[in-house]
Each structure stands twice: as structure tokens, then as C-alpha cells.
Short mmCIF file of C-alpha atoms and ligand atoms in Angstrom, two decimals:
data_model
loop_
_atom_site.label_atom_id
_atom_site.label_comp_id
_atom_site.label_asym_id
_atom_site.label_seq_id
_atom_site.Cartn_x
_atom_site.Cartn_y
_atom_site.Cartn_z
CA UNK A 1 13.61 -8.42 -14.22
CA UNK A 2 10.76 -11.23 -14.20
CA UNK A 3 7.78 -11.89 -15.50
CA UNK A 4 4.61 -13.70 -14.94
CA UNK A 5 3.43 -15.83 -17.55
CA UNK A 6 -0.66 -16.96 -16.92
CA UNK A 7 -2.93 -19.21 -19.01
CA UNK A 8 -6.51 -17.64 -18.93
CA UNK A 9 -9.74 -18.85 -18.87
CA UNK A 10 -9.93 -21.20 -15.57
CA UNK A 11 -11.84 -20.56 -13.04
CA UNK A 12 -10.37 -19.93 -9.09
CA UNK A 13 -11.43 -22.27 -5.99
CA UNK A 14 -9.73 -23.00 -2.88
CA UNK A 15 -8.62 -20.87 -0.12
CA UNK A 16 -5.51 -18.82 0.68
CA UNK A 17 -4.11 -16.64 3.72
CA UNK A 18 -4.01 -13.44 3.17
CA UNK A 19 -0.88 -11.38 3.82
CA UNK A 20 0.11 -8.80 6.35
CA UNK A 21 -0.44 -5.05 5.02
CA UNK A 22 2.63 -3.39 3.15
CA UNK A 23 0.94 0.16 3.76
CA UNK A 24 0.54 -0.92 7.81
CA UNK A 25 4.47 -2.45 8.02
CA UNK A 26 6.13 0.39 6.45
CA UNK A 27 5.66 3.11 8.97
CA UNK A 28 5.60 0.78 11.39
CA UNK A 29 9.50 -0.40 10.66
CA UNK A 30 9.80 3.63 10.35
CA UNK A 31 8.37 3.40 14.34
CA UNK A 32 10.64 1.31 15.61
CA UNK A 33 13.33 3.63 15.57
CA UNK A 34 11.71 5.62 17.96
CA UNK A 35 11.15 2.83 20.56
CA UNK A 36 14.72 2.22 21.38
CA UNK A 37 14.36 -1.82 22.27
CA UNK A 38 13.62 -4.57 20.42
CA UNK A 39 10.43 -5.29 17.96
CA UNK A 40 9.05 -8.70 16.71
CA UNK A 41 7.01 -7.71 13.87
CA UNK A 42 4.38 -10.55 13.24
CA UNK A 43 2.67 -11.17 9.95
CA UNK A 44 5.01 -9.39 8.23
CA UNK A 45 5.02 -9.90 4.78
CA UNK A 46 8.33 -10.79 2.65
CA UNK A 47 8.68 -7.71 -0.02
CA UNK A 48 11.48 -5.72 -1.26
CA UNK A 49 9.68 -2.68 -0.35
CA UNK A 50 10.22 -4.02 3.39
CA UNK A 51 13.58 -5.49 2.20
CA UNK A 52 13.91 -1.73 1.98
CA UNK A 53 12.81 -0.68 4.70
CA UNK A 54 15.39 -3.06 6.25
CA UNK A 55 18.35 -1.84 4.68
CA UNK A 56 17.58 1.38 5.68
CA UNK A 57 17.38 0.26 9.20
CA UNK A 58 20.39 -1.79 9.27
CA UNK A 59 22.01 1.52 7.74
CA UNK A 60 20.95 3.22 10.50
CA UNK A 61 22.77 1.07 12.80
CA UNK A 62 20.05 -1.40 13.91
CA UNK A 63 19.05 -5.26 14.05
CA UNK A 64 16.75 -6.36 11.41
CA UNK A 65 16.89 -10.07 11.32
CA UNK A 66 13.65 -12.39 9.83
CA UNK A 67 13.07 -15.15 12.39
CA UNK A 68 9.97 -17.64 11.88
CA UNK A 69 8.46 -15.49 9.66
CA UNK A 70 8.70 -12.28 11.91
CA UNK A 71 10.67 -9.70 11.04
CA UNK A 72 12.68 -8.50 14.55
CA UNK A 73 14.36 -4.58 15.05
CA UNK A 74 16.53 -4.13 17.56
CA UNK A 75 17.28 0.03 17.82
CA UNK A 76 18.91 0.20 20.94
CA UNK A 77 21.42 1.85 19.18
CA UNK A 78 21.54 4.29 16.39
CA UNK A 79 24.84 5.11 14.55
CA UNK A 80 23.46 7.63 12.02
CA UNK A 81 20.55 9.69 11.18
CA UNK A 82 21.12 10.16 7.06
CA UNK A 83 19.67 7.90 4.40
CA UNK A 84 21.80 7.73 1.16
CA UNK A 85 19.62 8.39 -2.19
CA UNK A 86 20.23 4.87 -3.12
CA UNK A 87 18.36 3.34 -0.54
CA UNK A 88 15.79 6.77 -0.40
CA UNK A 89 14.74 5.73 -4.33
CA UNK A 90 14.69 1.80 -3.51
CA UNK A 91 10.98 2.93 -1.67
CA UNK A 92 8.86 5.83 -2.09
CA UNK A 93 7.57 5.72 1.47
CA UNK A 94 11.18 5.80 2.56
CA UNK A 95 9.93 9.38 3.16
CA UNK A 96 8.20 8.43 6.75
CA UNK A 97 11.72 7.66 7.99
CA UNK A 98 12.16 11.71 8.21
CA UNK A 99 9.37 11.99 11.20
CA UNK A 100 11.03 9.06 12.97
CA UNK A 101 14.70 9.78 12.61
CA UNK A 102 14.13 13.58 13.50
CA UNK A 103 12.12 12.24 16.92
CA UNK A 104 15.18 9.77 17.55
CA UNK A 105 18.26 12.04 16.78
CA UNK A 106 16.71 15.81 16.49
CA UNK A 107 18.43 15.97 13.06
CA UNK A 108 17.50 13.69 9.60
CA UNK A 109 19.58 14.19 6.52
CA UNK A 110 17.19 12.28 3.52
CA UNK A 111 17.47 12.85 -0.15
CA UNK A 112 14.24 13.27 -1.64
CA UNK A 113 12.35 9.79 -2.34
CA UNK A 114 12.12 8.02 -5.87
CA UNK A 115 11.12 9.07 -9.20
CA UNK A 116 7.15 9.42 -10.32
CA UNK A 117 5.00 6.58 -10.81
CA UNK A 118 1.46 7.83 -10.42
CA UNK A 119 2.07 11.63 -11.33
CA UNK A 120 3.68 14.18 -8.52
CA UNK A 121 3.86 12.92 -5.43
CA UNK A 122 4.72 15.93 -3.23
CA UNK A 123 5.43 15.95 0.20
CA UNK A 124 5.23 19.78 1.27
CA UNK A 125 2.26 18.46 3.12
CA UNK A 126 4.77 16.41 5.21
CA UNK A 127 7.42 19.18 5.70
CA UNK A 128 4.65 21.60 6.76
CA UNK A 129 3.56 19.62 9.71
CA UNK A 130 7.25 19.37 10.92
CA UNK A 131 7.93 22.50 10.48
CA UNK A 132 4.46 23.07 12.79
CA UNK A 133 6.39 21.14 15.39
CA UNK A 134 9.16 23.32 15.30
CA UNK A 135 11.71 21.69 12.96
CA UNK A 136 13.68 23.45 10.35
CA UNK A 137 13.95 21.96 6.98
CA UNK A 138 16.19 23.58 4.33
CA UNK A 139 16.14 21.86 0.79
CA UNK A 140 19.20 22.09 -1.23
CA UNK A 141 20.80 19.81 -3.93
CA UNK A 142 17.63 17.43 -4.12
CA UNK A 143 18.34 17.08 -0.49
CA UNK A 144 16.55 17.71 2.76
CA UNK A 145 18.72 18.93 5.98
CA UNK A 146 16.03 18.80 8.82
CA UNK A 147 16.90 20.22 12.34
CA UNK A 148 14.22 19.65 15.27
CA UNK A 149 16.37 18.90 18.48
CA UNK A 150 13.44 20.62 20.59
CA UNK A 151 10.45 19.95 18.94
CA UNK A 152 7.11 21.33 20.67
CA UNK A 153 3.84 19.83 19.99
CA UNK A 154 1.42 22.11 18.14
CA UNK A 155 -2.10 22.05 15.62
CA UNK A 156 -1.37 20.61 12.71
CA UNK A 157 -4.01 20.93 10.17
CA UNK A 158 -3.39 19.12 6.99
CA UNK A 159 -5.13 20.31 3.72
CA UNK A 160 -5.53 17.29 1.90
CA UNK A 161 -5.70 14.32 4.41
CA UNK A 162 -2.36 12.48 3.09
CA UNK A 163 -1.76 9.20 4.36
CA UNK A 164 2.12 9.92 4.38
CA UNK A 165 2.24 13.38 5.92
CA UNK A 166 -0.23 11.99 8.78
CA UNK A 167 2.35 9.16 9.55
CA UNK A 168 5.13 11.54 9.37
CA UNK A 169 3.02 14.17 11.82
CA UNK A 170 2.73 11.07 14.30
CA UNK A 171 5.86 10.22 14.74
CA UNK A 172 7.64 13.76 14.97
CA UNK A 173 4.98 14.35 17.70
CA UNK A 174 6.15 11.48 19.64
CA UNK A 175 9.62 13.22 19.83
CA UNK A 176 7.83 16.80 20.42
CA UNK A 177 7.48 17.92 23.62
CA UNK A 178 3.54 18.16 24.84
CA UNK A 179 0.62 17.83 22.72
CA UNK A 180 -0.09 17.84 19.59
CA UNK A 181 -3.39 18.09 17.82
CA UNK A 182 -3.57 16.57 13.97
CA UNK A 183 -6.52 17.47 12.35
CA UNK A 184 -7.91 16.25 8.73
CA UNK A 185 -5.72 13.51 9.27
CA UNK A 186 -5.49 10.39 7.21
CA UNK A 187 -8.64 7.74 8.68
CA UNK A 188 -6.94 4.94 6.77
CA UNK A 189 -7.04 1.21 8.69
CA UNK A 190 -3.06 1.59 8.43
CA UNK A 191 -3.01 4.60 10.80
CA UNK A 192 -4.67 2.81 13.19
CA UNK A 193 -2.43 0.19 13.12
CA UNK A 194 0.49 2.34 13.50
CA UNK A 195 -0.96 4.15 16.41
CA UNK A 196 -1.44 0.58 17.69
CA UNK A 197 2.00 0.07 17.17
CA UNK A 198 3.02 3.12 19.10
CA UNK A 199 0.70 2.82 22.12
CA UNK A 200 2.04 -1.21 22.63
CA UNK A 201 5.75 0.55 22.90
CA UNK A 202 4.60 2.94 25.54
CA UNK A 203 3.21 6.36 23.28
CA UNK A 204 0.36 8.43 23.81
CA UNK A 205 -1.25 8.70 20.31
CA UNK A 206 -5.04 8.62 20.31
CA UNK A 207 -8.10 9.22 17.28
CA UNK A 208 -6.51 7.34 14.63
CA UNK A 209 -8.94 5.94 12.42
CA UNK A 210 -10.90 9.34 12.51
CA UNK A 211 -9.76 12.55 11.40
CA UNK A 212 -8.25 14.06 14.71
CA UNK A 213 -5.79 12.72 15.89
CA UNK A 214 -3.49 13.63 19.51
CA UNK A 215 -0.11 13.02 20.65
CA UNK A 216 1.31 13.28 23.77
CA UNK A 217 4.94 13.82 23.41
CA UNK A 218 8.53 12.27 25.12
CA UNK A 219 6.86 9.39 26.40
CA UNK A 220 9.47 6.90 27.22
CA UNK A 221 9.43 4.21 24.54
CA UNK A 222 9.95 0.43 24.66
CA UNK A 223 9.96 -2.45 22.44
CA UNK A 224 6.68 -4.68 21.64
CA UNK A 225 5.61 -7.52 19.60
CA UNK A 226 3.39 -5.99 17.23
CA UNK A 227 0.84 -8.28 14.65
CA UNK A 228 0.17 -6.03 11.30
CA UNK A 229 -3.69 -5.87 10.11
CA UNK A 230 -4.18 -8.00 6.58
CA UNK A 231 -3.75 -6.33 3.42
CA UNK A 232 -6.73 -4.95 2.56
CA UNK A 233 -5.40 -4.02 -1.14
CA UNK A 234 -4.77 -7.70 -1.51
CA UNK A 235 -7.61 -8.90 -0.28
CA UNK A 236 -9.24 -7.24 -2.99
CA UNK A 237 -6.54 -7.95 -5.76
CA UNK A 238 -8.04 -11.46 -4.89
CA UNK A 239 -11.69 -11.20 -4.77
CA UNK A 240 -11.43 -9.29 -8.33
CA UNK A 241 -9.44 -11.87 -9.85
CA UNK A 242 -12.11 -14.78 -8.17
CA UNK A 243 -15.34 -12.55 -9.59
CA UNK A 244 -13.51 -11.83 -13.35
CA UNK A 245 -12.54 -15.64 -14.02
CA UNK A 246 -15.68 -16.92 -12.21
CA UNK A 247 -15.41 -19.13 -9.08
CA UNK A 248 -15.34 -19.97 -5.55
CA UNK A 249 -12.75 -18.55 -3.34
CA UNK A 250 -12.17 -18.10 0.28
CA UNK A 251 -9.54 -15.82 2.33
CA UNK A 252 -8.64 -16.40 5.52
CA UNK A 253 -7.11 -13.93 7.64
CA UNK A 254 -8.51 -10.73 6.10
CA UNK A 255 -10.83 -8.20 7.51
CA UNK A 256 -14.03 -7.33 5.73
CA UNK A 257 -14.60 -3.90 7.57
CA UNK A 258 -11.89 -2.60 5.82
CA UNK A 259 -12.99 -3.52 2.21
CA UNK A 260 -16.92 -2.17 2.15
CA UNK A 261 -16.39 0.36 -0.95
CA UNK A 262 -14.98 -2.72 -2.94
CA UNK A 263 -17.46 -5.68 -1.50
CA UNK A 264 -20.45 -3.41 -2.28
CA UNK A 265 -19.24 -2.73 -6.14
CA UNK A 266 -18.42 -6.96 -5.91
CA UNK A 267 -21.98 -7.47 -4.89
CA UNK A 268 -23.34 -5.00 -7.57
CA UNK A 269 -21.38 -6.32 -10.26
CA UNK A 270 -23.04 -9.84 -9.49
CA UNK A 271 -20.64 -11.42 -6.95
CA UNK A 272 -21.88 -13.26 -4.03
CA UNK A 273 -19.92 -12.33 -0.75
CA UNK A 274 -20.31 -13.74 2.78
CA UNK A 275 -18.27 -12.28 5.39
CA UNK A 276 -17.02 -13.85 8.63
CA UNK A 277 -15.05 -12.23 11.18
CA UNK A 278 -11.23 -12.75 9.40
CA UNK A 279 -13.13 -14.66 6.61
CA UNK A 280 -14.22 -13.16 2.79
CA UNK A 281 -15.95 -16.03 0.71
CA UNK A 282 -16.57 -14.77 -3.04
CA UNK A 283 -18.68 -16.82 -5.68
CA UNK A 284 -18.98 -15.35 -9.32
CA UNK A 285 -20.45 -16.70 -12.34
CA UNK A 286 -17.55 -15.42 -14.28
CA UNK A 287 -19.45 -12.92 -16.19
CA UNK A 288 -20.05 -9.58 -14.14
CA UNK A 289 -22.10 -6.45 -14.88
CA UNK A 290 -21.14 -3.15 -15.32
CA UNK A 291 -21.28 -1.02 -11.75
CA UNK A 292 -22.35 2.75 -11.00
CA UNK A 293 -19.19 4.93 -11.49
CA UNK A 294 -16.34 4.47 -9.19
CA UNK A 295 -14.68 7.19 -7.44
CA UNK A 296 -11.54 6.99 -5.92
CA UNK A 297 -11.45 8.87 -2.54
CA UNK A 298 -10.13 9.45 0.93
CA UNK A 299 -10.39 6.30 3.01
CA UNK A 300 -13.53 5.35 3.83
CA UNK A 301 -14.04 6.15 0.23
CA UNK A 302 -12.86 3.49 -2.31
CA UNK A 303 -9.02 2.99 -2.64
CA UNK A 304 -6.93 4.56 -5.61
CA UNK A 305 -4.97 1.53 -4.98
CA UNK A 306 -8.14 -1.27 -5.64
CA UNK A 307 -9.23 1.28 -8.79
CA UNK A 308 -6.77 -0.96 -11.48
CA UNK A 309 -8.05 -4.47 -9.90
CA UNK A 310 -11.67 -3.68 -10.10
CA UNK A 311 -11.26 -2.29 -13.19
CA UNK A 312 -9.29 -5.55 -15.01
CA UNK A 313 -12.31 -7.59 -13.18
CA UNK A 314 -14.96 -5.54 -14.78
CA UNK A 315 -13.12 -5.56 -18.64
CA UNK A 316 -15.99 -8.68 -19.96
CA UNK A 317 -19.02 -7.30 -17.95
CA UNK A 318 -21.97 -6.26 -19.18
CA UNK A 319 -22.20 -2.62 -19.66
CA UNK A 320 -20.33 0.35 -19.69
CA UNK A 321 -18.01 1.48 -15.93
CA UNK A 322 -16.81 4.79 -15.46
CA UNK A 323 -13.67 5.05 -13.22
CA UNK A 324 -12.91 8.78 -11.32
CA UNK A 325 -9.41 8.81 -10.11
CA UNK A 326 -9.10 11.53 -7.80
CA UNK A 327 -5.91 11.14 -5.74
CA UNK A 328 -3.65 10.36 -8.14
CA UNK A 329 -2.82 12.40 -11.29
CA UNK A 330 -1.35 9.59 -13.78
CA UNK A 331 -3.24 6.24 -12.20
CA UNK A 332 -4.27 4.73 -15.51
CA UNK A 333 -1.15 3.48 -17.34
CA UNK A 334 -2.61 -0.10 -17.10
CA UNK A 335 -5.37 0.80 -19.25
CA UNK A 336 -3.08 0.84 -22.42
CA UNK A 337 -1.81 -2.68 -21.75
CA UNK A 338 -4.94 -3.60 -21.36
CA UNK A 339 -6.06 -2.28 -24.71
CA UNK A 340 -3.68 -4.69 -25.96
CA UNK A 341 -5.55 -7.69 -24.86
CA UNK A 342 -8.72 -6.19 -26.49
CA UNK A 343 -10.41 -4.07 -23.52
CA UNK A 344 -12.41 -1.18 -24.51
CA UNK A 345 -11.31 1.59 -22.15
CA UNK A 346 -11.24 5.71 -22.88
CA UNK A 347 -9.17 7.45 -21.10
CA UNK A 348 -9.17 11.05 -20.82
CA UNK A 349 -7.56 12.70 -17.85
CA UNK A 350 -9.19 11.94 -13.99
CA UNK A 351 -11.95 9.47 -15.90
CA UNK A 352 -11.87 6.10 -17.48
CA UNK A 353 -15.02 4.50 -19.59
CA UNK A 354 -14.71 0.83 -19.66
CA UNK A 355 -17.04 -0.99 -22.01
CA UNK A 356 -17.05 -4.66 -21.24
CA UNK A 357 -16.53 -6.78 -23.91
CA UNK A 358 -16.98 -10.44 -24.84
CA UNK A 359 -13.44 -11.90 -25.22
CA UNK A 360 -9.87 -10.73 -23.54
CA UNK A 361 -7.02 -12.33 -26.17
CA UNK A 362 -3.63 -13.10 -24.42
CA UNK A 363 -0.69 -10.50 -25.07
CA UNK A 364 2.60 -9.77 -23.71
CA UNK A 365 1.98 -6.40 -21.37
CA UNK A 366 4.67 -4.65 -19.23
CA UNK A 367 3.65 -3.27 -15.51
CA UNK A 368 4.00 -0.01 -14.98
CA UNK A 369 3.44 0.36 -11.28
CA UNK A 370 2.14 -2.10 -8.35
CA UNK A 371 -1.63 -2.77 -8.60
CA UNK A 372 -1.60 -1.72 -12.13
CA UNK A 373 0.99 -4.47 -12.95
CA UNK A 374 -1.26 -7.00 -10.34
CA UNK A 375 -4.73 -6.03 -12.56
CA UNK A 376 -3.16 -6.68 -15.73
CA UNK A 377 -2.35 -10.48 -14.47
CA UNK A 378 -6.05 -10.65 -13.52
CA UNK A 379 -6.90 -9.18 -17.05
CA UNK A 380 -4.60 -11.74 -18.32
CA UNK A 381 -6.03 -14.39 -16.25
CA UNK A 382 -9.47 -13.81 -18.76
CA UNK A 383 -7.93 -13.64 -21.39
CA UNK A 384 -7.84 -16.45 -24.25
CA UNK A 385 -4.34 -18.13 -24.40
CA UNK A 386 -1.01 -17.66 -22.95
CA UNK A 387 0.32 -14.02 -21.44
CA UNK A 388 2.72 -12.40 -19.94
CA UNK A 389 3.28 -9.56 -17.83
CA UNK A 390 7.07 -8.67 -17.68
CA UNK A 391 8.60 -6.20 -14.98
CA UNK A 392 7.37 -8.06 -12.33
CA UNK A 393 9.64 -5.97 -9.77
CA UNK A 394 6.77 -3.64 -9.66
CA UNK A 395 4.59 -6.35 -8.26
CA UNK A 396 6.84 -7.69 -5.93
CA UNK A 397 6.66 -4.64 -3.90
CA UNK A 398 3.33 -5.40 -2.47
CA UNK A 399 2.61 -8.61 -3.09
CA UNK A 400 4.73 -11.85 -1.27
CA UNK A 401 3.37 -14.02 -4.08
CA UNK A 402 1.15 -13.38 -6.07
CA UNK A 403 1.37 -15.98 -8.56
CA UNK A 404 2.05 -18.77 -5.80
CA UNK A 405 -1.13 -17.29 -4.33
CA UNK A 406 -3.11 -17.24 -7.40
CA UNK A 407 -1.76 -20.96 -8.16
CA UNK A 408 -3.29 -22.29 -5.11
CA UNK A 409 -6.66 -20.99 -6.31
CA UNK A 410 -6.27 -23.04 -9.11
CA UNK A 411 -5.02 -20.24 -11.44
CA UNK A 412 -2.68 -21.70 -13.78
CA UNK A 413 0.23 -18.83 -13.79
CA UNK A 414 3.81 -18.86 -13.38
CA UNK A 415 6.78 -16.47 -11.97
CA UNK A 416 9.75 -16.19 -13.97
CA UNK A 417 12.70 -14.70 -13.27
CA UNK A 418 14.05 -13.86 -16.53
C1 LIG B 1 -0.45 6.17 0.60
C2 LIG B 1 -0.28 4.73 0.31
C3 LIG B 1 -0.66 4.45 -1.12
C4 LIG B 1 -2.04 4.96 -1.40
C5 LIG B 1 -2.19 6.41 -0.98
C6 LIG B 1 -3.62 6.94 -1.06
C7 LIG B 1 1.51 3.94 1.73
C8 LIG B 1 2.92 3.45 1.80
N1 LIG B 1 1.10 4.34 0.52
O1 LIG B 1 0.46 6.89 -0.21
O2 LIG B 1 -0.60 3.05 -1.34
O3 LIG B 1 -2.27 4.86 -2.78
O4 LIG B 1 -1.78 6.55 0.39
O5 LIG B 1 -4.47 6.20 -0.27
O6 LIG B 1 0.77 3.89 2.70
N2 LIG B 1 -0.20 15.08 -1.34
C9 LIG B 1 0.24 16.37 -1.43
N3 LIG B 1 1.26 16.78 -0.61
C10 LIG B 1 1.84 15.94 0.28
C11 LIG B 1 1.38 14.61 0.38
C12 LIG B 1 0.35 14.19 -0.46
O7 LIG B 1 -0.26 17.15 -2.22
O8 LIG B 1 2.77 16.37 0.99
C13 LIG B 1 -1.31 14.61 -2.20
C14 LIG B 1 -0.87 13.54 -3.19
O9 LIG B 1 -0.32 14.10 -4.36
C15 LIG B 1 -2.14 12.79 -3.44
C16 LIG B 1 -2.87 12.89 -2.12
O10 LIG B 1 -2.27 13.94 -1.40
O11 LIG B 1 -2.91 13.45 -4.41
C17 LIG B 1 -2.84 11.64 -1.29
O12 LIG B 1 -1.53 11.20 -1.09
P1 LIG B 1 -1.09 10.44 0.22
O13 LIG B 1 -2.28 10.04 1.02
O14 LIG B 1 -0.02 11.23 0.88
O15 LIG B 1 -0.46 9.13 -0.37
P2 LIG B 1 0.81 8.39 0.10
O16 LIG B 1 1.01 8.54 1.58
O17 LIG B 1 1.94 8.76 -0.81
#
């Protein structure tokens, strides 16, 4: 299964690259079904969530080959339009294949995606806006059967603004016939970078990065060489793992813009930042204070996916944190493990108290999910003595390498493979 095993208590200099966004390359691979040619997707990092994302579209009948790095799609031709549960449950965001396949083919045929990690994860928001377009969706045996061979742009209005469903919404619309108006869409970086995608291959998609978004339908589609933002949920795993142990670190090939709700509570917990244009340089003392509570939120808010980093960086500071979790119902199952290594944390429900403490002691801890199983190796990178954080495959679905990453900042941790 693998683990990581990490001596703590040394601080991090040096310099790494950071790598190309998992959340950005997902629905882009979803995308390039729709384009019909061939894709060179640059920056594209090596994870089995996109080894996933691969299968599926080698299932599907296309070319998915990794060349220098890049990953290349070729869907010139489809063969199918199902995905089998076993690859639906290898990836939860298999799900944004449905908007793509039902543009390409006017039918999709998907079990529903894997089990529960972080509480529910519905995706009626999702069916609703295809359904908007004009597709019909019936639900039987834990499958979906979705028909849309004439789909007809329309206003979709989403009431929570999911990052999925506004993915999905996108590229349904691209196979619907006129115009179609998204509102309280998603704002995240990664739709931008999908609607980037999409315009370089010929599509009308417009507003991304704001909360209405448009769609001009049936444009005809051809490949591109696409370059995916950084990985603004790494860059942060990164700079919380630099300010907890203390240190001087510098990424390369990141994107500040994108990280402001997590620089600021950096800065306020005693970090020094300075920000170039693809440049982050962090210097910490080691020994952080608390910061004003921390609410997870919509993006621009601060990411539900940076709330388990920041906290594991903030588990020795001075003072008392209190962590809101508000898009996810069961976000905190690294705050037990953490317990184990002598963190004071009080959970109840939506909020977690952290009260720093003085010492971290090593322990064996288990990941649970992704950044929860990535803030426990900077908790255990704190901590006194030798740990280990086992079930590593968690990990490697967002990060290329983390502990080859963290190595080269002078961390002294190691991946097994158990
Ligand atoms: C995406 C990201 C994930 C991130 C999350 C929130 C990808 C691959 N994943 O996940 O890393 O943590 O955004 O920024 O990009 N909801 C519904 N009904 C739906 C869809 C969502 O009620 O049909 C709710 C969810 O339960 C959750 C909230 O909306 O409370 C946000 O979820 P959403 O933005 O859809 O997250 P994901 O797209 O799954």
C-alpha cells in the first residue's frame, strides 16, 4: 500500500518546481473527448488519479500516450460511451466524464463514482444542469442511463456553486445547441483553465473565473496543446510544511494570485512571503502563532482542500486556531492521527480548536484522504523522532512526489512501498 516514513525536526531550504494542477487536468482530459483531434497536455502531472483518467480514455477508444513529460489524447475516434464501475470508483471526479461523453455521443452510461471520503458527495447539482440542457437521466441499479442527443442550451442556475457540476454544465453546453447561461458558477482558477482549454480547441465558453459563465454551443472542435496552471493546493502543502519546520524555501513555477487566503494566514502566523510573478519565497522561524479563525469557503474564499495543511503547520504555534469547515461534512479525520503525535485539537462537527503545543512526538498514523494524509507528513515532519504515515495511495492521487519533493528541501523523509 506504501508508506512514508519522515524524521522530524529539520528545517526546509532549497527550491523545487511546483507541479501542474490535478483539479485543472482532470476535466481537462474529460475535454478532450469533445475536441475530436489530438491534445498534448503540458505540465501534466504523473498521478493515478490521471492514470485514471487515462484508462478511462483509452476505454473509451482513444490515444493516451505520456511523451516527454506530456500527456497526448488522440479522440478522433470513440468506440464507446459507458464507463465500467471499476474504473468510475478508481476517481471520484470520474463524474465530469458524464458532461463530455453526453456532448460527444448524445448518450453516457456511468455508474455512480466512488465511495465517501469527506462525507456525501452528491451530484444532483450536476444532473440538474443536464437535465436544464435537455438530457434525460434515469438512475437505476446504482447506475446512470443519460440520453441528450439534442441538447439545447438554456439558464442554468446552480444553488451551491459546485466546482464539479460547473465543469459538467460546461461541457454539456458545448454539445448543446445555442447558448447557454451558467450562473453561480464555480470562480475556481481550475475553471478558468478549463475554459482555456476549450477556447484553444475552437469553443465559445466565456466568464470563467467569475460567477456567470456562457457557452455557445456546436462549435466545431479541434485539438490544441494545452499547458495546465500550477497546483495551487500544492503550493501550499509546501509553504505549510516550510513555515511549521522553520526555513527558507522557494517554488518556482507557482502562481501567487491563486493562493491569497493561505499567504495572508502564512504572513499572520509569522511567515515571511515574497512573491514574484511564478515565484513564492517563504522564510519561518519555525515557531508560528496562532491565526484568526479559518473558514473554509467558495473560491476566492480559503480552500477546504489547504484547511488539513494549514492546520498540521499551525499544531506548535502559539495560541489557540479555530478551523470552520464549511464545504465538506466529514473533513477532519486527520485530526485524530494527529492527536496521536500529541496535538491538541477539539473537534466537534463543522469546527476544529487547535491549541498549539510545545512538542509533536513521532507516531505511526494512517491517511485517510489526500491533503489530510499530505498534513499529517508535515505534522510528522515536527515531530520528535521517526514516523510514519502508511496508506500512502491516498497521497499519490494529488501529489507526483511528495516525499522526493520534500527531500530536495532538505526534509529527511522516505517513500516506501510496502
Ligand atoms: C472540487 C475539487 C475538490 C475541492 C472541492 C471544493 C476537483 C477534482 N475536486 O470537488 O478538490 O475540495 O471542489 O473546492 O476539482 N454539492 C452538492 N451537490 C452536487 C455537487 C456538490 O450538494 O451535485 C455540494 C458538495 O456536497 C459540497 C459542495 O457542494 O458541499 C462543493 O462541492 P464541489 O464544489 O462540487 O466539489 P467537487 O467538485 O466534488
Amino acid at each position: 500500500m506504501g508508506s512514508i516514513t519522515i524524521e522530524g525536526g529539520h528545517r526546509l531550504s532549497g527550491e523545487t518546481v511546483v507541479q501542474g494542477a490535478k483539479n485543472s487536468v482532470l476535466p481537462v482530459l474529460a475535454a478532450t473527448l469533445l475536441c475530436g483531434g489530438a491534445c498534448r497536455i503540458r505540465r501534466c502531472p504523473r498521478l493515478s488519479d490521471v492514470d485514471a483518467a487515462a484508462d478511462i480514455l483509452r476505454y473509451l477508444g482513444c490515444r493516451a500516450d505520456w511523451e516527454d513529460g506530456d500527456l497526448l489524447v488522440d479522440s478522433s475516434v470513440l468506440t464507446r460511451c459507458d464507463i465500467p464501475q471499476t474504473l468510475m470508483r478508481r476517481m471520484r471526479s470520474s463524474v465530469i466524464f458524464l458532461g463530455a461523453i453526453l456532448a460527444r455521443c448524445g448518450w453516457a452510461e456511468l455508474s455512480y463514482p466512488g465511495g465517501c471520503e469527506l462525507g456525501p458527495r452528491p451530484i444532483d447539482l450536476h444532473l440538474a444542469a443536464l437535465r436544464t440542457l435537455g438530457a434525460s437521466i434515469e438512475e437505476s441499479g446504482g447506475k446512470l442511463y443519460c440520453q441528450g442527443r439534442h441538447l439545447r442550451g438554456g439558464q442554468i442556475v446552480l444553488a451551491i456553486p459546485s466546482v464539479g457540476a460547473t465543469e459538467n454544465a460546461i461541457l454539456a453546453a458545448c454539445g448543446a445547441e445555442g447558448v447557454t447561461v451558467i450562473t453561480n458558477a464555480a470562480r475556481e482558477p481550475e475553471i478558468a483553465d478549463l475554459q482555456d482549454f476549450l477556447c484553444a480547441c475552437g469553443a465559445e465558453v466565456r466568464g470563467a473565473g467569475g460567477s456567470v459563465i456562457t457557452v455557445e454551443g456546436l462549435k466545431p472542435l479541434h485539438g490544441c496543446v494545452h499547458r495546465v496552471i500550477p497546483d495551487r493546493i500544492v503550493t501550499a502543502t509546501y509553504l505549510c510544511a516550510a513555515a511549521a519546520c522553520g526555513g527558507d524555501i522557494l517554488l518556482r513555477g507557482t502562481d501567487y494570485r491563486h493562493l491569497a487566503t493561505v499567504t495572508t494566514a502564512l504572513q499572520q502566523a509569522g511567515c515571511r512571503i515574497d512573491c514574484g510573478e511564478t515565484d513564492i519565497r517563504l522564510r519561518s522561524e519555525g515557531r508560528l502563532q496562532a491565526v484568526t479563525p479559518v473558514r473554509t469557503a467558495p473560491y476566492p474564499g480559503f480552500p477546504t482542500d489547504c484547511q488539513a495543511v494549514l492546520m498540521a503547520a499551525l499544531l506548535r504555534s502559539r495560541g489557540t486556531t479555530v478551523f470552520v469547515e464549511n464545504i465538506f461534512e466529514s473533513r477532519y479525520r486527520h485530526a485524530a492521527e494527529m492527536q496521536r503525535m500529541g496535538a491538541d485539537i477539539r473537534v466537534e462537527g463543522r469546527v476544529a480548536v487547535v491549541c498549539g503545543v510545545e512538542r509533536l512526538h513521532a507516531a505511526d498514523v494512517f491517511a485517510a484522504d489526500l491533503r489530510g494524509g499530505a498534513a499529517l507528513v508535515i505534522a510528522a515532519l515536527q515531530a520528535e523522532g521517526r514516523s510514519a504515515v502508511h496508506q500512502c495511495r491516498h497521497i499519490q492521487r494529488g501529489y507526483a512526489d511528495l516525499a522526493g519533493d520534500l527531500a530536495g528541501l532538505g526534509a529527511r523523509v522516505r517513500q516506501n512501498t510496502e
